Amino acid sequence: MPDYPFATNPVADQDAIVSGPNYRFTLINNNVLRFEWAEDNIFEDRASIFAINRRFSERPKPLIRDTEHGLEIVTPTLHLSYDKKRFSPNGLVADLKGSTTLWGAQWRYGQKPERNLGGTARTLDEIDGRCDVGSGVISRNGFATIDDSTSMLFDGKGFVTTRREGDRVDGYLFYYGLDYRAGMKAFFELSGHTPRLPRWSLGNWWSRYHKYTAEEYLNLMDKFREQGIPLSVAVVDMDWHLVHEKEVPHAGWTGYTWNRKFFPDPEGFAASLHERNLKMTLNDHPHSGVACHEEQYEEMAKFLGHDTSVEKTTILFDPTNPRFVDAFFNILHRSLEKKGCDFWWMDWQQGPYSKIPGLDPLWLLNHYQWLDQIRQVGENNAMVFSRYAGPGSHRYPIGFSGDTVISWDSLRFQPEFTATASNIGYGWWSHDIGGHYGGYRDDELFARWAQLGVLSPIMRLHSTDNMWGSKEPWEYRPQSEQVVRYFMQLRHRLIPYLYTLNVRFAQHDEPLVEPLYWRYPARKEAYQYLNEYFFGPSLVVAPIVDPVSPKTLHAVVKAWLPPTAARHVDIFTGTVYDSNREVEMWRTLENVPTLAPEGAIIPLDAASEPANGGGNPEAFELLVVIGQDGKFDIIEDVTDDAESNKGIRSVDRITHVEWNQASGRLTIDKPTRRAWSVRFLSVLDQDQIQNVSVKAGDASVENVQIGIETSGKLSPGLVVKLPTSSHDGPITIQMKENPQLSVVDLSDKFRKLILDFQMDFALKHDLYAILQEEKPAVVKVGELLNLPCDKSLVGPFVELLIADSR
């Protein structure tokens, strides 16, 4: 299939190879060793679907001791011993430098992996709670293996093939000690980098399994806009095509002919979505092939030489046939793309089986769909929306995690599931936010799930064909509706931050969501809070996955505040926390702990109700946490500007923002003639206003608005609003030298909480009396914990008392 080129570099340099009868070792770099056994002494130099690059520029120079009965390979990071027999736990052993345990780090071939921190799963279909996520590259032992012995191979002609028969082993040993990032960088170098996603994919997606008409769907999109809720992707589930009509000869899940009863003008429908700044994706369950009722049947049959002279039999789905794959994309899909389909939801659910054992239809669909997208729309605009098909799948984002059960248990597992997937490089999961089917109506559960979706790689609402379970926010009780509306608005406001991290992932192998132990592998706490994760460099998120207490309307999550900086600030409540400790955090439904360390800079779209599509903003709002130096490069593609012309060349525009703590100065190097607002979180002292000055180059900026804002849903703080400037040079905001986060008097907050809590009046008096005492916080905490009441009644006060030790 020459029309689908895929670059690989699979043949290692000869000086990286140590081989002998039936065995071969390849020192790929200081963190990866390939080990092969072949009974016929024929080894594999073709790229596999996992390993596409085995030629690394930097690799160790080994010391080799080769005797009649044994082989030793010694590098600065590895000492391998091999008995020159069929690989076994006794005969193939590697002692690894950089021990992570008291007993050292030793790998033996074939041993069951221990202390592996997990990878991901093919699907969450029908999962209610936890599932097995297999193994990833990261292990607390400091090493892990990936068995590549049975994976498909690229045949060098544009397609794939199976492995040679016989007794063969093809594996990769990753060893990195506590340097988990080194292990993951080696993984990406070996298996390929995650591509950049189009900007619009980072906005809100609407999806529902439902028999919409074109008019109903467009009216719904308009209702979202009227409600001030932005969207970027319109998902049309399977009922876009003929399903139960009499001419359909199968169950109806597969289809490629628009149902004109529901969509009388498919091209007009797609054009109407595009006019609303929405991308359209169509669901495709391809397993039933192409039946004779499909509009594309005759052209497909002619291209494939499918005999229709006697009977128009179904053209079976056969992804192992290169000519069928060619027709699948260039005839079947192309005919629908010409009518407005922007990308495909490949909904393969039939397992890893095909006519040729070892060729997985899901992987074949993902790979060639991705290459076809690149050919049609270019690299930075390509998209696949499909299930995970094993190691190497990170090259084909975005992942569809399947049909989850609607339950608190499902929600409880999803943060960990998403973060752990990064251990196998899979950083772009999209979940059915709110759950797909089963379960029961729970408005609080839906709101918490929506919060998680907004603070996840992809935000996609979805539900099954149930008239009671749809996810329109306005169909829920007012509190949940308002929460979901605000967070969906926030999702689009976050796109400047998300898109930058999307680019960084593609360029530097840094996923948007990372487990805590990626940055703090030596801290035991990092392994205890698996639901907590880094959301880019500037945020730590601790999702709330349990219901609120009916007495306080607060829910609790225990979190660890890593030692990234001396303090963290919750970007919603403004609460300042000492770092490097564990703390219970209590939140009403309106908020979820989202913490920014000192030095954090978070760029937002300044619009409170952003537009559909998620394009480059007309104005920015920066969230800045003072206390230590910080910087952030905002990356935008100029083709995402509102005024960009079609055909303009894709170029990255980078705006460097930097905070210097000692001088108290924020610098925006290229404001690009847009308005800017800067919110210094938890800076609440009125005297700070007098110290603020703003310059564009050397000239003072006029009409600057400076004030303390305490209302709204983001953290209170000092806000500096700059008008649109015609000046192309840097803008500086000058505060006093070495400014600090404010220390807040909590008396009024304590009073309001006690007033609201549903509890005995006598207990309210006791609580208030303790909180008003002139005693150290630790004494007050002790007295609160001794009160004869539920933990939920005193927990919020304990949190605030111990949050900031200043």
PDB file of C-alpha atoms in Angstrom, residues 83-275:
ATOM      1  CA  ASP A  83      24.358 -19.100  29.731  1.00  0.00           C
ATOM      2  CA  LYS A  84      23.938 -19.283  25.911  1.00  0.00           C
ATOM      3  CA  LYS A  85      20.998 -21.667  26.204  1.00  0.00           C
ATOM      4  CA  ARG A  86      17.260 -21.237  25.574  1.00  0.00           C
ATOM      5  CA  PHE A  87      16.261 -18.203  27.655  1.00  0.00           C
ATOM      6  CA  SER A  88      15.296 -19.125  31.215  1.00  0.00           C
ATOM      7  CA  PRO A  89      15.075 -17.469  34.641  1.00  0.00           C
ATOM      8  CA  ASN A  90      18.299 -19.255  35.633  1.00  0.00           C
ATOM      9  CA  GLY A  91      20.253 -18.561  32.490  1.00  0.00           C
ATOM     10  CA  LEU A  92      19.401 -14.957  31.595  1.00  0.00           C
ATOM     11  CA  VAL A  93      19.884 -12.455  34.407  1.00  0.00           C
ATOM     12  CA  ALA A  94      20.579  -8.725  34.501  1.00  0.00           C
ATOM     13  CA  ASP A  95      21.793  -6.796  37.527  1.00  0.00           C
ATOM     14  CA  LEU A  96      20.809  -3.197  37.126  1.00  0.00           C
ATOM     15  CA  LYS A  97      22.532  -0.116  38.477  1.00  0.00           C
ATOM     16  CA  GLY A  98      20.524   2.534  40.295  1.00  0.00           C
ATOM     17  CA  SER A  99      18.879   0.201  42.798  1.00  0.00           C
ATOM     18  CA  THR A 100      15.416   1.163  43.994  1.00  0.00           C
ATOM     19  CA  THR A 101      15.240  -1.388  46.831  1.00  0.00           C
ATOM     20  CA  LEU A 102      17.401  -2.532  49.725  1.00  0.00           C
ATOM     21  CA  TRP A 103      17.918  -5.897  48.014  1.00  0.00           C
ATOM     22  CA  GLY A 104      19.060  -4.423  44.707  1.00  0.00           C
ATOM     23  CA  ALA A 105      17.524  -4.577  41.274  1.00  0.00           C
ATOM     24  CA  GLN A 106      17.835  -7.850  39.433  1.00  0.00           C
ATOM     25  CA  TRP A 107      15.829  -8.984  36.433  1.00  0.00           C
ATOM     26  CA  ARG A 108      15.426 -12.615  35.478  1.00  0.00           C
ATOM     27  CA  TYR A 109      13.938 -13.637  32.189  1.00  0.00           C
ATOM     28  CA  GLY A 110      10.399 -15.001  32.495  1.00  0.00           C
ATOM     29  CA  GLN A 111       9.777 -13.892  36.060  1.00  0.00           C
ATOM     30  CA  LYS A 112       6.333 -12.509  36.736  1.00  0.00           C
ATOM     31  CA  PRO A 113       6.582  -8.703  36.953  1.00  0.00           C
ATOM     32  CA  GLU A 114       6.395  -7.371  40.489  1.00  0.00           C
ATOM     33  CA  ARG A 115       5.629  -3.857  41.677  1.00  0.00           C
ATOM     34  CA  ASN A 116       4.724  -2.781  38.149  1.00  0.00           C
ATOM     35  CA  LEU A 117       2.641   0.394  38.260  1.00  0.00           C
ATOM     36  CA  GLY A 118       0.314  -0.639  35.472  1.00  0.00           C
ATOM     37  CA  GLY A 119      -0.526   0.357  31.935  1.00  0.00           C
ATOM     38  CA  THR A 120      -4.016   0.496  30.489  1.00  0.00           C
ATOM     39  CA  ALA A 121      -6.814  -1.675  29.109  1.00  0.00           C
ATOM     40  CA  ARG A 122      -8.373  -2.194  25.706  1.00  0.00           C
ATOM     41  CA  THR A 123     -11.760  -0.999  26.923  1.00  0.00           C
ATOM     42  CA  LEU A 124     -13.914  -0.166  29.938  1.00  0.00           C
ATOM     43  CA  ASP A 125     -16.966  -1.781  28.315  1.00  0.00           C
ATOM     44  CA  GLU A 126     -19.335  -3.053  31.017  1.00  0.00           C
ATOM     45  CA  ILE A 127     -16.864  -2.185  33.784  1.00  0.00           C
ATOM     46  CA  ASP A 128     -18.402  -1.064  37.056  1.00  0.00           C
ATOM     47  CA  GLY A 129     -15.423  -0.067  39.172  1.00  0.00           C
ATOM     48  CA  ARG A 130     -11.887  -1.354  38.736  1.00  0.00           C
ATOM     49  CA  CYS A 131     -10.388  -3.484  35.983  1.00  0.00           C
ATOM     50  CA  ASP A 132      -7.020  -5.008  35.166  1.00  0.00           C
ATOM     51  CA  VAL A 133      -4.745  -2.465  33.471  1.00  0.00           C
ATOM     52  CA  GLY A 134      -1.920  -4.855  32.704  1.00  0.00           C
ATOM     53  CA  SER A 135       1.709  -3.795  32.886  1.00  0.00           C
ATOM     54  CA  GLY A 136       3.412  -0.633  31.749  1.00  0.00           C
ATOM     55  CA  VAL A 137       6.977   0.582  31.428  1.00  0.00           C
ATOM     56  CA  ILE A 138       7.162   1.989  34.971  1.00  0.00           C
ATOM     57  CA  SER A 139       7.846  -0.265  37.947  1.00  0.00           C
ATOM     58  CA  ARG A 140       8.921   0.429  41.499  1.00  0.00           C
ATOM     59  CA  ASN A 141      11.659  -2.135  40.932  1.00  0.00           C
ATOM     60  CA  GLY A 142      13.199   0.253  38.413  1.00  0.00           C
ATOM     61  CA  PHE A 143      12.770  -2.030  35.415  1.00  0.00           C
ATOM     62  CA  ALA A 144      10.052  -3.602  33.273  1.00  0.00           C
ATOM     63  CA  THR A 145       9.736  -5.667  30.112  1.00  0.00           C
ATOM     64  CA  ILE A 146       7.531  -5.592  27.052  1.00  0.00           C
ATOM     65  CA  ASP A 147       7.106  -8.898  25.233  1.00  0.00           C
ATOM     66  CA  ASP A 148       7.003  -8.130  21.518  1.00  0.00           C
ATOM     67  CA  SER A 149       7.257 -11.760  20.404  1.00  0.00           C
ATOM     68  CA  THR A 150       3.827 -12.089  18.804  1.00  0.00           C
ATOM     69  CA  SER A 151       3.087  -8.576  17.581  1.00  0.00           C
ATOM     70  CA  MET A 152       2.544  -7.764  13.930  1.00  0.00           C
ATOM     71  CA  LEU A 153       5.407  -6.585  11.729  1.00  0.00           C
ATOM     72  CA  PHE A 154       5.568  -3.981   8.987  1.00  0.00           C
ATOM     73  CA  ASP A 155       6.302  -5.790   5.751  1.00  0.00           C
ATOM     74  CA  GLY A 156       8.256  -2.955   4.110  1.00  0.00           C
ATOM     75  CA  LYS A 157       5.619  -2.612   1.390  1.00  0.00           C
ATOM     76  CA  GLY A 158       3.138  -0.451   3.260  1.00  0.00           C
ATOM     77  CA  PHE A 159       1.248  -3.239   5.012  1.00  0.00           C
ATOM     78  CA  VAL A 160       1.758  -5.637   7.925  1.00  0.00           C
ATOM     79  CA  THR A 161       2.478  -9.306   8.304  1.00  0.00           C
ATOM     80  CA  THR A 162       2.786 -11.929  11.015  1.00  0.00           C
ATOM     81  CA  ARG A 163       5.952 -13.295  12.600  1.00  0.00           C
ATOM     82  CA  ARG A 164       7.893 -16.263  11.345  1.00  0.00           C
ATOM     83  CA  GLU A 165       6.858 -19.571  12.869  1.00  0.00           C
ATOM     84  CA  GLY A 166       8.979 -21.408  15.384  1.00  0.00           C
ATOM     85  CA  ASP A 167      10.359 -20.960  18.871  1.00  0.00           C
ATOM     86  CA  ARG A 168      11.094 -17.237  19.126  1.00  0.00           C
ATOM     87  CA  VAL A 169      11.470 -14.584  21.783  1.00  0.00           C
ATOM     88  CA  ASP A 170      11.558 -10.863  21.091  1.00  0.00           C
ATOM     89  CA  GLY A 171      11.520  -8.699  24.198  1.00  0.00           C
ATOM     90  CA  TYR A 172      12.590  -5.312  25.517  1.00  0.00           C
ATOM     91  CA  LEU A 173      13.979  -4.675  28.974  1.00  0.00           C
ATOM     92  CA  PHE A 174      13.562  -1.091  30.174  1.00  0.00           C
ATOM     93  CA  TYR A 175      15.768  -0.193  33.133  1.00  0.00           C
ATOM     94  CA  TYR A 176      15.919   3.270  34.674  1.00  0.00           C
ATOM     95  CA  GLY A 177      16.062   2.998  38.463  1.00  0.00           C
ATOM     96  CA  LEU A 178      14.112   5.932  39.880  1.00  0.00           C
ATOM     97  CA  ASP A 179      14.432   7.987  36.719  1.00  0.00           C
ATOM     98  CA  TYR A 180      10.980   7.120  35.429  1.00  0.00           C
ATOM     99  CA  ARG A 181      11.075   9.893  32.849  1.00  0.00           C
ATOM    100  CA  ALA A 182      14.188   8.367  31.283  1.00  0.00           C
ATOM    101  CA  GLY A 183      12.361   5.065  30.977  1.00  0.00           C
ATOM    102  CA  MET A 184       9.377   6.724  29.302  1.00  0.00           C
ATOM    103  CA  LYS A 185      11.529   8.809  26.966  1.00  0.00           C
ATOM    104  CA  ALA A 186      13.232   5.611  25.841  1.00  0.00           C
ATOM    105  CA  PHE A 187       9.795   4.093  25.273  1.00  0.00           C
ATOM    106  CA  PHE A 188       8.723   6.987  23.047  1.00  0.00           C
ATOM    107  CA  GLU A 189      12.010   6.960  21.141  1.00  0.00           C
ATOM    108  CA  LEU A 190      11.600   3.254  20.472  1.00  0.00           C
ATOM    109  CA  SER A 191       7.866   3.203  19.750  1.00  0.00           C
ATOM    110  CA  GLY A 192       7.258   6.626  18.244  1.00  0.00           C
ATOM    111  CA  HIS A 193       6.071   9.945  19.612  1.00  0.00           C
ATOM    112  CA  THR A 194       2.491  10.961  20.306  1.00  0.00           C
ATOM    113  CA  PRO A 195       1.343  13.350  17.573  1.00  0.00           C
ATOM    114  CA  ARG A 196      -0.088  16.802  18.112  1.00  0.00           C
ATOM    115  CA  LEU A 197      -3.880  17.001  18.214  1.00  0.00           C
ATOM    116  CA  PRO A 198      -5.925  19.709  16.482  1.00  0.00           C
ATOM    117  CA  ARG A 199      -6.920  22.511  18.835  1.00  0.00           C
ATOM    118  CA  TRP A 200     -10.652  21.931  18.459  1.00  0.00           C
ATOM    119  CA  SER A 201     -10.341  18.398  19.863  1.00  0.00           C
ATOM    120  CA  LEU A 202      -9.578  19.890  23.293  1.00  0.00           C
ATOM    121  CA  GLY A 203     -12.991  21.525  23.661  1.00  0.00           C
ATOM    122  CA  ASN A 204     -16.281  19.968  24.781  1.00  0.00           C
ATOM    123  CA  TRP A 205     -17.725  17.072  22.791  1.00  0.00           C
ATOM    124  CA  TRP A 206     -21.422  16.258  22.649  1.00  0.00           C
ATOM    125  CA  SER A 207     -22.320  12.606  22.127  1.00  0.00           C
ATOM    126  CA  ARG A 208     -25.453  10.538  22.662  1.00  0.00           C
ATOM    127  CA  TYR A 209     -26.675   7.215  21.338  1.00  0.00           C
ATOM    128  CA  HIS A 210     -30.048   8.464  20.123  1.00  0.00           C
ATOM    129  CA  LYS A 211     -32.164   8.622  16.956  1.00  0.00           C
ATOM    130  CA  TYR A 212     -31.766  12.306  16.206  1.00  0.00           C
ATOM    131  CA  THR A 213     -33.179  14.017  13.179  1.00  0.00           C
ATOM    132  CA  ALA A 214     -31.039  16.690  11.575  1.00  0.00           C
ATOM    133  CA  GLU A 215     -33.419  19.372  12.836  1.00  0.00           C
ATOM    134  CA  GLU A 216     -33.375  18.010  16.390  1.00  0.00           C
ATOM    135  CA  TYR A 217     -29.587  17.824  16.431  1.00  0.00           C
ATOM    136  CA  LEU A 218     -29.094  21.350  15.126  1.00  0.00           C
ATOM    137  CA  ASN A 219     -31.699  22.707  17.535  1.00  0.00           C
ATOM    138  CA  LEU A 220     -29.819  21.004  20.369  1.00  0.00           C
ATOM    139  CA  MET A 221     -26.546  22.592  19.278  1.00  0.00           C
ATOM    140  CA  ASP A 222     -28.295  25.978  19.267  1.00  0.00           C
ATOM    141  CA  LYS A 223     -29.693  25.300  22.739  1.00  0.00           C
ATOM    142  CA  PHE A 224     -26.169  24.724  24.055  1.00  0.00           C
ATOM    143  CA  ARG A 225     -25.142  28.073  22.572  1.00  0.00           C
ATOM    144  CA  GLU A 226     -28.177  29.838  24.080  1.00  0.00           C
ATOM    145  CA  GLN A 227     -27.230  28.343  27.439  1.00  0.00           C
ATOM    146  CA  GLY A 228     -23.720  29.763  27.105  1.00  0.00           C
ATOM    147  CA  ILE A 229     -22.149  26.282  26.932  1.00  0.00           C
ATOM    148  CA  PRO A 230     -19.475  25.983  24.225  1.00  0.00           C
ATOM    149  CA  LEU A 231     -18.883  22.854  22.158  1.00  0.00           C
ATOM    150  CA  SER A 232     -16.279  21.893  19.586  1.00  0.00           C
ATOM    151  CA  VAL A 233     -17.220  18.389  18.412  1.00  0.00           C
ATOM    152  CA  ALA A 234     -20.614  17.009  17.429  1.00  0.00           C
ATOM    153  CA  VAL A 235     -20.636  13.214  17.627  1.00  0.00           C
ATOM    154  CA  VAL A 236     -23.337  11.454  15.597  1.00  0.00           C
ATOM    155  CA  ASP A 237     -23.828   7.917  16.869  1.00  0.00           C
ATOM    156  CA  MET A 238     -24.856   4.965  14.705  1.00  0.00           C
ATOM    157  CA  ASP A 239     -28.400   6.031  13.828  1.00  0.00           C
ATOM    158  CA  TRP A 240     -27.081   8.450  11.221  1.00  0.00           C
ATOM    159  CA  HIS A 241     -27.136   5.470   8.844  1.00  0.00           C
ATOM    160  CA  LEU A 242     -29.788   2.916   7.933  1.00  0.00           C
ATOM    161  CA  VAL A 243     -30.245   0.525  10.853  1.00  0.00           C
ATOM    162  CA  HIS A 244     -33.642  -1.203  11.091  1.00  0.00           C
ATOM    163  CA  GLU A 245     -34.941  -0.530   7.616  1.00  0.00           C
ATOM    164  CA  LYS A 246     -36.147  -3.584   5.655  1.00  0.00           C
ATOM    165  CA  GLU A 247     -33.343  -3.374   3.096  1.00  0.00           C
ATOM    166  CA  VAL A 248     -30.665  -3.847   5.795  1.00  0.00           C
ATOM    167  CA  PRO A 249     -29.746  -7.581   5.765  1.00  0.00           C
ATOM    168  CA  HIS A 250     -27.939  -7.680   9.115  1.00  0.00           C
ATOM    169  CA  ALA A 251     -28.352  -6.414  12.684  1.00  0.00           C
ATOM    170  CA  GLY A 252     -27.876  -2.850  11.523  1.00  0.00           C
ATOM    171  CA  TRP A 253     -24.875  -1.799  13.555  1.00  0.00           C
ATOM    172  CA  THR A 254     -22.748  -1.369  10.430  1.00  0.00           C
ATOM    173  CA  GLY A 255     -23.776   1.190   7.863  1.00  0.00           C
ATOM    174  CA  TYR A 256     -22.514   3.717   5.320  1.00  0.00           C
ATOM    175  CA  THR A 257     -25.717   5.122   3.850  1.00  0.00           C
ATOM    176  CA  TRP A 258     -27.306   8.168   5.462  1.00  0.00           C
ATOM    177  CA  ASN A 259     -30.836   7.587   6.754  1.00  0.00           C
ATOM    178  CA  ARG A 260     -32.687  10.192   4.692  1.00  0.00           C
ATOM    179  CA  LYS A 261     -35.718   9.867   6.938  1.00  0.00           C
ATOM    180  CA  PHE A 262     -33.708  11.471   9.741  1.00  0.00           C
ATOM    181  CA  PHE A 263     -31.156  13.366   7.637  1.00  0.00           C
ATOM    182  CA  PRO A 264     -32.764  14.357   4.319  1.00  0.00           C
ATOM    183  CA  ASP A 265     -29.770  16.560   3.386  1.00  0.00           C
ATOM    184  CA  PRO A 266     -26.564  15.111   4.900  1.00  0.00           C
ATOM    185  CA  GLU A 267     -24.299  17.679   3.250  1.00  0.00           C
ATOM    186  CA  GLY A 268     -26.516  20.515   4.447  1.00  0.00           C
ATOM    187  CA  PHE A 269     -26.534  19.049   7.964  1.00  0.00           C
ATOM    188  CA  ALA A 270     -22.731  18.852   8.043  1.00  0.00           C
ATOM    189  CA  ALA A 271     -22.444  22.368   6.623  1.00  0.00           C
ATOM    190  CA  SER A 272     -24.781  23.647   9.346  1.00  0.00           C
ATOM    191  CA  LEU A 273     -22.586  22.091  12.036  1.00  0.00           C
ATOM    192  CA  HIS A 274     -19.503  23.631  10.440  1.00  0.00           C
ATOM    193  CA  GLU A 275     -21.229  27.029  10.357  1.00  0.00           C
TER     194      GLU A 275
END
